[in-house]
Each structure stands twice: as structure tokens, then as C-alpha cells.
CSV table of C-alpha atoms and ligand atoms in Angstrom, one decimal:
chain,number,residue,atom,x,y,z
L,300,MET,CA,-88.6,-25.8,33.6
L,301,SER,CA,-91.9,-25.2,35.4
L,302,THR,CA,-94.8,-26.2,33.9
L,303,SER,CA,-96.6,-23.0,35.2
L,304,GLN,CA,-94.7,-21.0,32.6
L,305,LYS,CA,-97.0,-20.0,29.8
L,306,VAL,CA,-95.3,-22.2,27.0
L,307,HIS,CA,-96.7,-23.0,23.6
L,308,PRO,CA,-96.7,-26.7,22.8
L,309,ALA,CA,-94.8,-26.0,19.6
L,310,TRP,CA,-93.4,-23.0,17.8
L,311,ILE,CA,-91.1,-21.6,15.3
L,312,GLU,CA,-88.1,-19.5,16.3
L,313,ILE,CA,-87.0,-16.7,13.7
L,314,ASP,CA,-83.1,-15.7,14.0
L,315,LEU,CA,-83.2,-12.0,13.0
L,316,ASP,CA,-79.5,-11.8,13.7
L,317,GLN,CA,-78.9,-14.6,11.1
L,318,LEU,CA,-81.1,-12.7,8.7
L,319,HIS,CA,-79.1,-9.5,9.2
L,320,ARG,CA,-76.0,-11.4,8.3
L,321,ASN,CA,-77.7,-13.2,5.1
L,322,PHE,CA,-78.8,-9.9,3.8
L,323,ALA,CA,-75.1,-8.4,4.6
L,324,LEU,CA,-73.5,-11.4,2.8
L,325,ILE,CA,-76.1,-11.0,-0.2
L,326,ARG,CA,-75.2,-7.1,-0.3
L,327,ALA,CA,-71.6,-7.9,-0.6
L,328,ASP,CA,-72.0,-10.5,-3.4
L,329,LEU,CA,-74.7,-7.9,-5.4
L,330,PRO,CA,-72.7,-6.3,-8.2
L,331,ALA,CA,-72.6,-2.6,-7.8
L,332,ASN,CA,-75.8,-0.9,-9.2
L,333,LEU,CA,-77.9,-4.1,-9.1
L,334,ARG,CA,-80.9,-3.4,-7.0
L,335,PHE,CA,-82.9,-6.1,-5.1
L,336,LEU,CA,-86.8,-6.7,-4.6
L,337,MET,CA,-87.5,-8.9,-1.6
L,338,VAL,CA,-90.3,-11.3,-2.5
L,339,ALA,CA,-92.3,-11.5,0.7
L,340,LYS,CA,-95.3,-13.6,-0.6
L,341,ASP,CA,-96.9,-16.3,1.3
L,342,ASN,CA,-96.2,-14.7,4.6
L,343,ALA,CA,-92.3,-14.5,3.6
L,344,TYR,CA,-92.7,-18.4,3.0
L,345,GLY,CA,-94.0,-18.7,6.5
L,346,HIS,CA,-91.5,-16.6,8.3
L,347,GLY,CA,-93.6,-13.5,8.9
L,348,ALA,CA,-94.2,-11.0,6.0
L,349,VAL,CA,-93.9,-7.7,8.0
L,350,GLU,CA,-90.6,-8.8,9.9
L,351,ILE,CA,-88.9,-10.1,6.8
L,352,ALA,CA,-89.9,-7.0,4.7
L,353,GLN,CA,-88.8,-4.7,7.3
L,354,ALA,CA,-85.5,-6.4,7.6
L,355,ALA,CA,-85.3,-6.3,3.8
L,356,ILE,CA,-85.8,-2.6,3.6
L,357,ASN,CA,-83.3,-1.9,6.2
L,358,ALA,CA,-80.8,-4.0,4.3
L,359,GLY,CA,-81.6,-1.9,1.3
L,360,ALA,CA,-84.3,-3.6,-0.6
L,361,CYS,CA,-85.7,-1.1,-3.2
L,362,MET,CA,-89.0,-3.0,-3.6
L,363,LEU,CA,-91.3,-5.7,-1.9
L,364,GLY,CA,-93.0,-8.5,-4.1
L,365,THR,CA,-96.2,-10.0,-3.1
L,366,VAL,CA,-98.6,-12.1,-5.0
L,367,THR,CA,-101.8,-11.4,-3.5
L,368,VAL,CA,-103.3,-7.9,-2.9
L,369,ASP,CA,-104.1,-8.9,0.8
L,370,GLU,CA,-100.5,-9.7,1.4
L,371,ALA,CA,-99.5,-6.1,-0.1
L,372,LEU,CA,-102.1,-4.6,2.1
L,373,GLN,CA,-101.0,-6.4,5.3
L,374,LEU,CA,-97.7,-4.7,4.8
L,375,ARG,CA,-99.1,-1.4,4.2
L,376,GLN,CA,-101.4,-1.9,7.3
L,377,ASN,CA,-98.2,-2.3,9.1
L,378,GLY,CA,-96.6,0.9,8.2
L,379,ILE,CA,-94.6,0.0,5.4
L,380,SER,CA,-94.5,2.4,2.6
L,381,THR,CA,-91.9,0.8,0.3
L,382,PRO,CA,-93.0,0.3,-3.2
L,383,ILE,CA,-94.7,-3.4,-3.5
L,384,LEU,CA,-94.7,-5.1,-6.9
L,385,VAL,CA,-98.1,-7.2,-6.8
L,386,MET,CA,-97.1,-10.1,-9.3
L,387,GLY,CA,-99.4,-12.5,-10.9
L,388,GLU,CA,-103.1,-11.7,-12.4
L,389,ARG,CA,-105.4,-8.9,-11.1
L,390,THR,CA,-109.1,-8.8,-11.2
L,391,ASP,CA,-110.7,-5.3,-11.9
L,392,ALA,CA,-111.7,-4.8,-8.3
L,393,GLU,CA,-108.0,-5.5,-7.4
L,394,LEU,CA,-106.8,-2.8,-9.8
L,395,ALA,CA,-108.9,-0.3,-7.7
L,396,GLU,CA,-107.2,-1.4,-4.5
L,397,CYS,CA,-103.8,-1.2,-6.1
L,398,ILE,CA,-104.3,2.6,-6.8
L,399,ALA,CA,-106.0,3.3,-3.3
L,400,HIS,CA,-102.9,1.9,-1.6
L,401,ASN,CA,-100.2,2.8,-3.9
L,402,LEU,CA,-99.4,-0.9,-5.0
L,403,THR,CA,-97.5,-1.5,-8.2
L,404,PRO,CA,-99.5,-3.9,-10.3
L,405,CYS,CA,-97.8,-6.4,-12.7
L,406,ILE,CA,-100.0,-6.4,-15.9
L,407,ASN,CA,-100.0,-9.2,-18.2
L,408,ASP,CA,-102.5,-8.0,-21.0
L,409,VAL,CA,-103.9,-4.9,-22.9
L,410,HIS,CA,-107.2,-5.4,-21.5
L,411,THR,CA,-106.1,-5.3,-17.7
L,412,ALA,CA,-103.8,-2.1,-18.7
L,413,ALA,CA,-106.7,-0.3,-20.2
L,414,LYS,CA,-108.8,-1.0,-17.0
L,415,LEU,CA,-105.9,0.4,-15.1
L,416,ALA,CA,-105.7,3.3,-17.0
L,417,LYS,CA,-109.3,4.2,-16.9
L,418,LEU,CA,-109.3,4.2,-13.0
L,419,ALA,CA,-106.2,6.2,-13.2
L,420,GLU,CA,-107.9,8.8,-15.3
L,421,GLN,CA,-110.9,8.8,-13.3
L,422,GLN,CA,-108.8,9.8,-10.2
L,423,GLN,CA,-106.6,12.1,-12.1
L,424,ARG,CA,-103.6,10.1,-11.1
L,425,GLN,CA,-100.5,8.5,-12.9
L,426,VAL,CA,-100.4,5.0,-11.8
L,427,ASP,CA,-97.0,3.0,-11.9
L,428,PHE,CA,-97.1,-0.5,-13.5
L,429,HIS,CA,-94.8,-3.3,-14.5
L,430,ILE,CA,-95.4,-5.6,-17.6
L,431,GLU,CA,-94.6,-9.2,-17.2
L,432,VAL,CA,-93.3,-11.1,-20.6
L,433,ASP,CA,-93.7,-14.6,-20.5
L,434,THR,CA,-90.7,-16.2,-22.1
L,435,GLY,CA,-91.2,-19.7,-21.7
L,436,MET,CA,-92.5,-20.5,-18.3
L,437,SER,CA,-96.5,-20.4,-20.0
L,438,ARG,CA,-97.8,-18.6,-16.6
L,439,TYR,CA,-98.3,-15.0,-16.6
L,440,GLY,CA,-97.4,-12.5,-19.1
L,441,VAL,CA,-97.5,-11.5,-22.7
L,442,ARG,CA,-96.0,-14.1,-25.1
L,443,TRP,CA,-92.3,-13.0,-26.1
L,444,SER,CA,-92.8,-12.6,-29.6
L,445,LYS,CA,-95.7,-10.3,-29.2
L,446,ALA,CA,-94.5,-8.4,-26.1
L,447,ALA,CA,-92.7,-5.5,-27.9
L,448,ALA,CA,-95.7,-4.4,-29.7
L,449,VAL,CA,-97.8,-4.5,-26.5
L,450,ILE,CA,-95.4,-2.6,-24.5
L,451,ALA,CA,-95.1,-0.1,-27.1
L,452,GLU,CA,-98.8,0.4,-27.0
L,453,LEU,CA,-99.1,0.6,-23.4
L,454,ASN,CA,-96.3,3.1,-23.0
L,455,GLN,CA,-98.5,5.5,-25.0
L,456,ILE,CA,-101.2,5.7,-22.2
L,457,THR,CA,-100.5,8.9,-20.4
L,458,SER,CA,-102.5,7.8,-17.0
L,459,LEU,CA,-99.8,5.0,-16.7
L,460,ARG,CA,-96.1,4.9,-16.0
L,461,LEU,CA,-94.3,1.9,-17.2
L,462,GLN,CA,-91.8,1.5,-14.6
L,463,GLY,CA,-90.7,-2.0,-15.2
L,464,VAL,CA,-90.5,-5.0,-17.5
L,465,MET,CA,-90.2,-8.6,-16.1
L,466,SER,CA,-89.8,-12.3,-16.9
L,467,HIS,CA,-89.4,-15.3,-14.8
L,468,PHE,CA,-87.2,-18.4,-15.1
L,469,ALA,CA,-88.9,-21.9,-15.1
L,470,MET,CA,-85.3,-23.6,-14.3
L,471,SER,CA,-82.7,-21.3,-13.1
L,472,ASP,CA,-81.1,-23.3,-10.1
L,473,GLU,CA,-80.2,-26.6,-12.0
L,474,LEU,CA,-76.9,-27.4,-13.7
L,475,ASP,CA,-78.4,-27.5,-17.3
L,476,LYS,CA,-79.0,-23.8,-18.1
L,477,THR,CA,-80.1,-24.5,-21.7
L,478,PHE,CA,-83.8,-23.4,-21.2
L,479,ALA,CA,-82.7,-20.6,-19.0
L,480,ASN,CA,-80.5,-19.2,-21.7
L,481,GLN,CA,-83.3,-19.8,-24.1
L,482,GLN,CA,-85.8,-17.6,-22.0
L,483,LEU,CA,-82.9,-14.9,-21.6
L,484,GLN,CA,-82.4,-14.8,-25.4
L,485,ARG,CA,-85.9,-14.1,-25.9
L,486,PHE,CA,-86.2,-11.7,-23.3
L,487,GLU,CA,-83.0,-9.6,-24.7
L,488,ASP,CA,-84.7,-10.0,-28.5
L,489,MET,CA,-87.7,-8.1,-27.1
L,490,LEU,CA,-85.5,-5.5,-25.2
L,491,ALA,CA,-83.7,-4.8,-28.3
L,492,GLN,CA,-87.0,-4.3,-30.2
L,493,LEU,CA,-88.0,-1.7,-27.7
L,494,THR,CA,-84.7,0.0,-27.9
L,495,ALA,CA,-85.4,0.2,-31.8
L,496,ARG,CA,-88.7,1.7,-31.2
L,497,ASN,CA,-86.6,4.2,-28.7
L,498,ILE,CA,-88.5,2.9,-25.6
L,499,SER,CA,-86.3,2.6,-22.5
L,500,ILE,CA,-87.5,0.7,-19.5
L,501,PRO,CA,-86.2,2.0,-16.1
L,502,THR,CA,-86.5,-1.6,-14.2
L,503,ARG,CA,-85.8,-4.7,-16.3
L,504,HIS,CA,-85.9,-7.7,-14.1
L,505,MET,CA,-85.7,-11.6,-14.8
L,506,CYS,CA,-83.7,-13.2,-11.9
L,507,ASN,CA,-85.1,-15.1,-8.7
L,508,THR,CA,-82.6,-16.6,-6.5
L,509,GLY,CA,-81.3,-19.2,-8.8
L,510,GLY,CA,-80.9,-16.7,-11.5
L,511,PHE,CA,-79.1,-14.4,-9.0
L,512,LEU,CA,-76.7,-17.0,-8.0
L,513,ASP,CA,-76.1,-18.6,-11.3
L,514,LEU,CA,-77.1,-16.3,-14.3
L,515,PRO,CA,-74.9,-13.0,-13.6
L,516,HIS,CA,-75.6,-12.3,-17.6
L,517,ALA,CA,-79.4,-12.0,-16.5
L,518,HIS,CA,-79.2,-9.6,-13.8
L,519,PHE,CA,-80.4,-6.6,-15.7
L,520,ASP,CA,-81.5,-3.7,-13.0
L,521,MET,CA,-82.9,-5.7,-10.3
L,522,VAL,CA,-83.1,-9.2,-9.0
L,523,ARG,CA,-86.1,-10.7,-6.9
L,524,LEU,CA,-85.1,-12.7,-4.0
L,525,GLY,CA,-87.3,-15.0,-2.0
L,526,ILE,CA,-85.5,-17.7,-0.5
L,527,LEU,CA,-82.0,-16.8,-0.3
L,528,PRO,CA,-82.2,-14.1,2.4
L,529,LEU,CA,-84.0,-16.8,4.5
L,530,GLY,CA,-81.0,-18.8,4.5
L,531,VAL,CA,-81.9,-21.7,2.1
L,532,TYR,CA,-80.9,-22.5,-1.4
L,533,PRO,CA,-83.1,-23.4,-4.1
L,534,SER,CA,-81.3,-26.6,-5.1
L,535,ALA,CA,-78.4,-28.7,-4.1
L,536,VAL,CA,-76.2,-27.6,-7.1
L,537,CYS,CA,-76.6,-23.7,-7.4
L,538,ARG,CA,-73.7,-21.5,-6.3
L,539,ARG,CA,-73.1,-21.0,-2.4
L,540,ILE,CA,-72.4,-17.7,-0.5
L,541,ALA,CA,-70.5,-18.7,2.5
L,542,GLY,CA,-71.9,-17.9,5.7
L,543,ILE,CA,-75.7,-17.7,4.6
L,544,ALA,CA,-77.5,-20.0,7.0
L,545,PRO,CA,-81.4,-20.8,7.6
L,546,ILE,CA,-83.1,-18.5,10.0
L,547,MET,CA,-85.9,-20.6,10.6
L,548,ALA,CA,-86.0,-23.3,13.4
L,549,VAL,CA,-89.2,-25.5,14.5
L,550,LYS,CA,-89.3,-26.6,18.1
L,551,THR,CA,-91.4,-28.2,20.6
L,552,ARG,CA,-91.1,-29.8,24.1
L,553,ILE,CA,-91.6,-33.5,25.1
L,554,ALA,CA,-95.0,-33.6,26.7
L,555,ALA,CA,-95.0,-37.1,28.0
L,556,ILE,CA,-93.1,-40.0,28.4
L,557,GLN,CA,-94.2,-43.5,27.8
L,558,GLU,CA,-92.4,-46.9,29.0
L,559,LEU,CA,-93.2,-49.6,26.1
L,560,ALA,CA,-93.3,-53.2,27.0
L,561,PHE,CA,-92.5,-55.8,24.4
L,562,GLY,CA,-95.1,-56.2,21.9
L,563,ASP,CA,-96.9,-52.7,22.4
L,564,SER,CA,-97.8,-50.9,19.4
L,565,VAL,CA,-97.6,-47.3,19.0
L,566,GLY,CA,-99.9,-44.8,17.1
L,567,TYR,CA,-102.9,-44.9,14.5
L,568,GLY,CA,-102.7,-47.9,12.3
L,569,MET,CA,-100.4,-49.8,14.8
L,570,CYS,CA,-97.5,-49.4,12.5
L,571,TYR,CA,-95.0,-49.9,15.1
L,572,THR,CA,-94.4,-52.8,17.7
L,573,ALA,CA,-92.1,-52.6,20.5
L,574,GLU,CA,-89.6,-55.4,20.1
L,575,LYS,CA,-87.9,-54.6,23.4
L,576,PRO,CA,-89.0,-52.5,26.4
L,577,HIS,CA,-88.1,-48.8,25.8
L,578,ARG,CA,-89.1,-45.4,26.3
L,579,LEU,CA,-90.9,-43.1,23.9
L,580,ALA,CA,-91.6,-39.2,24.0
L,581,VAL,CA,-94.9,-37.8,23.0
L,582,LEU,CA,-94.5,-34.5,21.2
L,583,LEU,CA,-97.4,-32.1,20.8
L,584,ILE,CA,-96.9,-31.3,17.1
L,585,GLY,CA,-98.3,-33.2,14.0
L,586,TYR,CA,-99.4,-32.9,10.4
L,587,GLY,CA,-102.0,-30.3,11.4
L,588,ASP,CA,-99.0,-28.0,12.2
L,589,GLY,CA,-97.3,-28.6,8.8
L,590,TYR,CA,-95.2,-31.7,9.5
L,591,PRO,CA,-95.3,-34.3,6.8
L,592,ARG,CA,-97.7,-37.1,7.5
L,593,VAL,CA,-95.2,-40.1,8.2
L,594,ARG,CA,-95.0,-43.8,9.2
L,595,ASN,CA,-91.8,-44.8,11.1
L,596,GLN,CA,-90.0,-42.1,9.3
L,597,GLY,CA,-88.2,-38.9,10.1
L,598,GLU,CA,-86.3,-37.7,13.1
L,599,VAL,CA,-86.0,-35.0,15.8
L,600,LEU,CA,-83.3,-33.8,17.8
L,601,ILE,CA,-83.4,-34.1,21.5
L,602,HIS,CA,-80.2,-33.5,23.7
L,603,GLY,CA,-78.3,-33.0,20.2
L,604,GLN,CA,-78.9,-36.4,19.2
L,605,ARG,CA,-81.3,-38.0,16.7
L,606,ALA,CA,-84.5,-39.4,17.8
L,607,ARG,CA,-86.6,-41.6,15.4
L,608,ILE,CA,-90.5,-40.9,14.9
L,609,ILE,CA,-92.2,-44.2,15.6
L,610,GLY,CA,-95.8,-45.3,14.5
L,611,GLY,CA,-97.8,-43.0,12.5
L,612,ASN,CA,-97.8,-39.3,13.4
L,613,ALA,CA,-101.3,-37.5,14.2
L,614,MET,CA,-102.8,-34.3,13.3
L,615,ASP,CA,-101.3,-32.8,16.8
L,616,ALA,CA,-98.9,-35.4,17.9
L,617,MET,CA,-96.2,-37.7,17.4
L,618,MET,CA,-94.0,-40.2,19.2
L,619,VAL,CA,-90.2,-40.6,19.3
L,620,ASP,CA,-88.0,-43.4,20.2
L,621,LEU,CA,-86.0,-42.4,23.4
L,622,SER,CA,-83.7,-45.5,23.6
L,623,ALA,CA,-80.8,-43.7,22.6
L,624,MET,CA,-81.2,-40.9,25.2
L,625,PRO,CA,-81.8,-42.2,28.7
L,626,GLN,CA,-81.5,-38.6,30.2
L,627,ALA,CA,-84.5,-37.1,28.3
L,628,GLN,CA,-87.1,-35.7,30.6
L,629,ARG,CA,-90.3,-34.3,30.1
L,630,TRP,CA,-90.3,-30.7,29.0
L,631,ASP,CA,-86.9,-31.1,27.4
L,632,GLU,CA,-86.6,-29.1,24.2
L,633,VAL,CA,-87.0,-30.9,20.8
L,634,VAL,CA,-86.0,-29.7,17.4
L,635,LEU,CA,-87.9,-30.9,14.4
L,636,GLN,CA,-86.3,-28.4,11.9
L,637,GLY,CA,-83.0,-26.7,12.9
L,638,LYS,CA,-80.0,-26.9,14.8
L,639,GLN,CA,-79.2,-28.5,18.3
L,640,GLY,CA,-76.0,-29.3,19.7
L,641,ASN,CA,-73.5,-30.3,16.6
L,642,ASP,CA,-76.3,-31.8,14.5
L,643,GLU,CA,-79.0,-30.1,12.2
L,644,ILE,CA,-82.0,-31.1,10.6
L,645,SER,CA,-82.6,-29.1,7.4
L,646,VAL,CA,-85.8,-28.2,5.6
L,647,HIS,CA,-84.4,-30.4,2.8
L,648,ASP,CA,-84.4,-33.3,5.3
L,649,ILE,CA,-88.1,-32.8,5.8
L,650,ALA,CA,-88.9,-32.1,2.3
L,651,LYS,CA,-87.6,-35.6,1.3
L,652,LEU,CA,-90.3,-37.2,3.4
L,653,LYS,CA,-93.1,-35.8,1.5
L,654,ASP,CA,-91.2,-35.9,-2.0
L,655,THR,CA,-91.4,-32.1,-2.1
L,656,VAL,CA,-89.1,-29.2,-2.1
L,657,SER,CA,-88.1,-26.6,0.5
L,658,TYR,CA,-90.2,-23.9,-0.6
L,659,ASP,CA,-93.1,-26.1,0.2
L,660,VAL,CA,-92.0,-27.3,3.7
L,661,LEU,CA,-91.1,-23.7,4.5
L,662,SER,CA,-94.4,-22.1,3.6
L,663,GLY,CA,-96.2,-25.4,4.8
L,664,TRP,CA,-95.6,-24.6,8.5
L,665,ARG,CA,-99.3,-23.4,9.8
L,666,GLU,CA,-100.2,-20.3,11.5
L,667,ARG,CA,-100.8,-22.6,14.6
L,668,LEU,CA,-97.3,-22.4,15.4
L,669,PRO,CA,-96.6,-18.9,16.9
L,670,ARG,CA,-93.4,-17.2,15.3
L,671,VAL,CA,-90.9,-16.1,17.9
L,672,TYR,CA,-88.4,-13.4,16.5
L,673,GLN,CA,-85.0,-13.6,18.3
L,674,THR,CA,-82.0,-10.9,18.5
L,675,GLU,CA,-79.0,-10.8,20.5
L,676,GLY,CA,-79.3,-7.3,21.1
L,677,GLU,CA,-79.0,-3.9,19.5
L,678,ARG,CA,-77.4,-3.6,16.1
L,679,PRO,CA,-76.0,-0.5,14.7
M,132,LIG,C1,-91.7,-16.4,-5.8
M,132,LIG,C2,-91.0,-15.8,-7.0
M,132,LIG,C3,-89.6,-15.2,-6.7
M,132,LIG,C4,-88.7,-15.5,-5.6
M,132,LIG,O1,-88.0,-16.8,-6.0
M,132,LIG,P1,-87.0,-17.3,-5.1
M,132,LIG,O2,-86.4,-18.6,-5.9
M,132,LIG,O3,-87.5,-17.7,-3.6
M,132,LIG,O4,-85.9,-16.2,-5.1
M,132,LIG,C5,-89.2,-14.4,-7.8
M,132,LIG,N1,-90.0,-13.8,-8.7
M,132,LIG,C6,-91.1,-14.4,-9.0
M,132,LIG,C7,-92.0,-13.9,-10.2
M,132,LIG,C8,-91.9,-15.2,-8.0
M,132,LIG,O5,-93.0,-15.8,-8.0
């Protein structure tokens, strides 16, 4: 490779063909009549909200989900007109934005609903909204025991249209489903109270990926999928769908090669000392790009083989041991997350390095890394 070519020192590749396959496999797995909402919050977990949302819509997503109004506006500004559910809590100012841009807010209390209703009346509009019911997560929503009465009250407001009622699982992807089933029971009791009051809800939804995979009795009308279309499972124990694979790879190139002599130290803090002469590669990626801050820990793939990170990594650089790959040269491609040859470093491998979950690693890759979208060619 010529160094005059414009290359970023490190970048993220998103495999749109695999994304398309993931959606096709999910669609084949979805029971008939079960709709899905694509959760595109936090830049679609770092994958690029607009690209992922567009692919989701093409794959049949009936709705998109974000948590901030800005995230929803980014989708609107990129020409996406699909309904967007803005989850979480809203300020009064944000309610006006929701109306102006046709966003569907999720409402958690009577006060906010009244504000929304007033704004809708002022504009002589009818505004769609969903209500969240807290069934045990203790985050957003009306407490389950009070929810039916609140929903009945809000259902009376003529300037608002209650389109959905949702809840969220605190633990849907572990083997022990005791609490998930308790939450489900609370939600079902609340829905039964609504039925008794002759209130029917167009869209009832409770499941994230874990619930979709493992709690078919909790599917209701729609599931909210975030991580699964990206090819990553929320836990090691939830059900698998054959063929689903990660779409994100994080890559860089060898920027320099150093020859270490016996006794040389490597990196900040002098955490590594060479016990024999060997080569190391300098990579232009560090914790400032979202890689965990590590000390003699972690591996990358070079020529399809694992190279160990040695010394402490920096904000912008890390050093890896080239002892096992004498053929490695400057500007060779390096994989930090993803496949190379027959080996793969998974997002879970990286999550272990900082004692966290895959969600945190995916959404933790910084904007500094350009996202490159790849596709083999035309698709029908
Ligand atoms: C993030 C989120 C989801 C998506 O969860 P996944 O496990 O990524 O599928 C669903 N619902 C709500 C309320 C969320 O905040």
C-alpha cells in the first residue's frame, strides 16, 4: 500500500450485507403479525443511526426508537419520515419539538401529558403518544399499580391519541426469568384492568432483544430491537438465531515497527520490559478512540494471528508484540474487533478487558473513528 493514499489511521467498517442478512433472519423468526421497532439510540450503538435506521425501514421496521430528541431530529433531517418513539423523560421545551417534527413522545406522568395536550390544542392538532408503565425497573413510567387509572384519565384527552403502552424488562436475557415473569404479570394485570374499562390499546410492547428471543409470551404487538440486528447477543445464555453475525469491525494499520533490545521498556509507566530482542508494532489507536485503557492485556489480529498488546496503551497509540509474525510490515491491516483470517476478536472479548458489557463497548467507539459502510453490490 502506498502511503500517499488517503488513509485514516483507524476506522470502523460496517457490513451492510450482513446487516441485511441479520434483518432477514430476524424477520423469518418473527411470528406473523408481530411488528418491530428499531432502537437507533446513541447513534445506533455507535454504528451510525441514519444508515441503520434506513436499513431497518427497508427490512420492515414499523417504527424507530430514540432516547433524545436530538437523535430523533437527526433522523428527520436525513429524510426519514417513519414514526419515531422518543423514549425516556421529556422537558416541556422538548414536547413542542416533538409536535413540530412529528415525533411520538413516551409519556410517564399526568403532568407531562397535560402539557403535551395544551400544546396540541394550541396548534389544533391531535398528537400521538405512548405511555410507559414501570413494572419493576424503577426507571421511567407510571407505577404498575396506578397505571390503569392514569391511562384511563389520559385516554379522555381529545387532543391526544394514545397509540401505545410500553414497559421495559430489567432482566430478560439471563436464564432466571423469575423477575421478568413477575414484570410481565404486572403488565398483564394492568392491561386486564384497561380491558375491564373498555380501553383497548393499539400497540402494547414490552420486549427488548432478550425478551424477543426468550419470552415469546411477552411479545404483545411489537418488540423493540436494538442490539440483535447489529449481530450481537445481549447475553451468553439467550436463544441464538443461526446466521446472525456482527456487522461492526474496528481496524487500523501498523504505523511503525520498532526493534526492541533486551531490557528495553515499552510505553507509559514502563509496564513491559523486553526479555529478549523482538519486534513490536505501533498502532495509531488508543483509549481516546474507545479502546479500553489496558496494561499488557488484550490482543489484536495481524495476518490472521493474535498479537498481544504490550506495555500501557495511550490515548492515541498502542504497541503490540510481533514475535509471532515475522512477515508483518508497516501499513499491514490490523483488526481490533472483528474477523481476520480464521480468527475473530469479539465485542465480548473487549468487554472483558474493562469488565463491562457489549453495549458499552459498541457505543463507546468514538466519533473520531470514521464509519465506512460496505456492501458487495446491488440488492433487490
Ligand atoms: C435500549 C432499549 C431497547 C433495546 O434493547 P436491546 O437489548 O438492545 O434490544 C428497548 N427498549 C428500551 C426502552 C430501551 O431503552
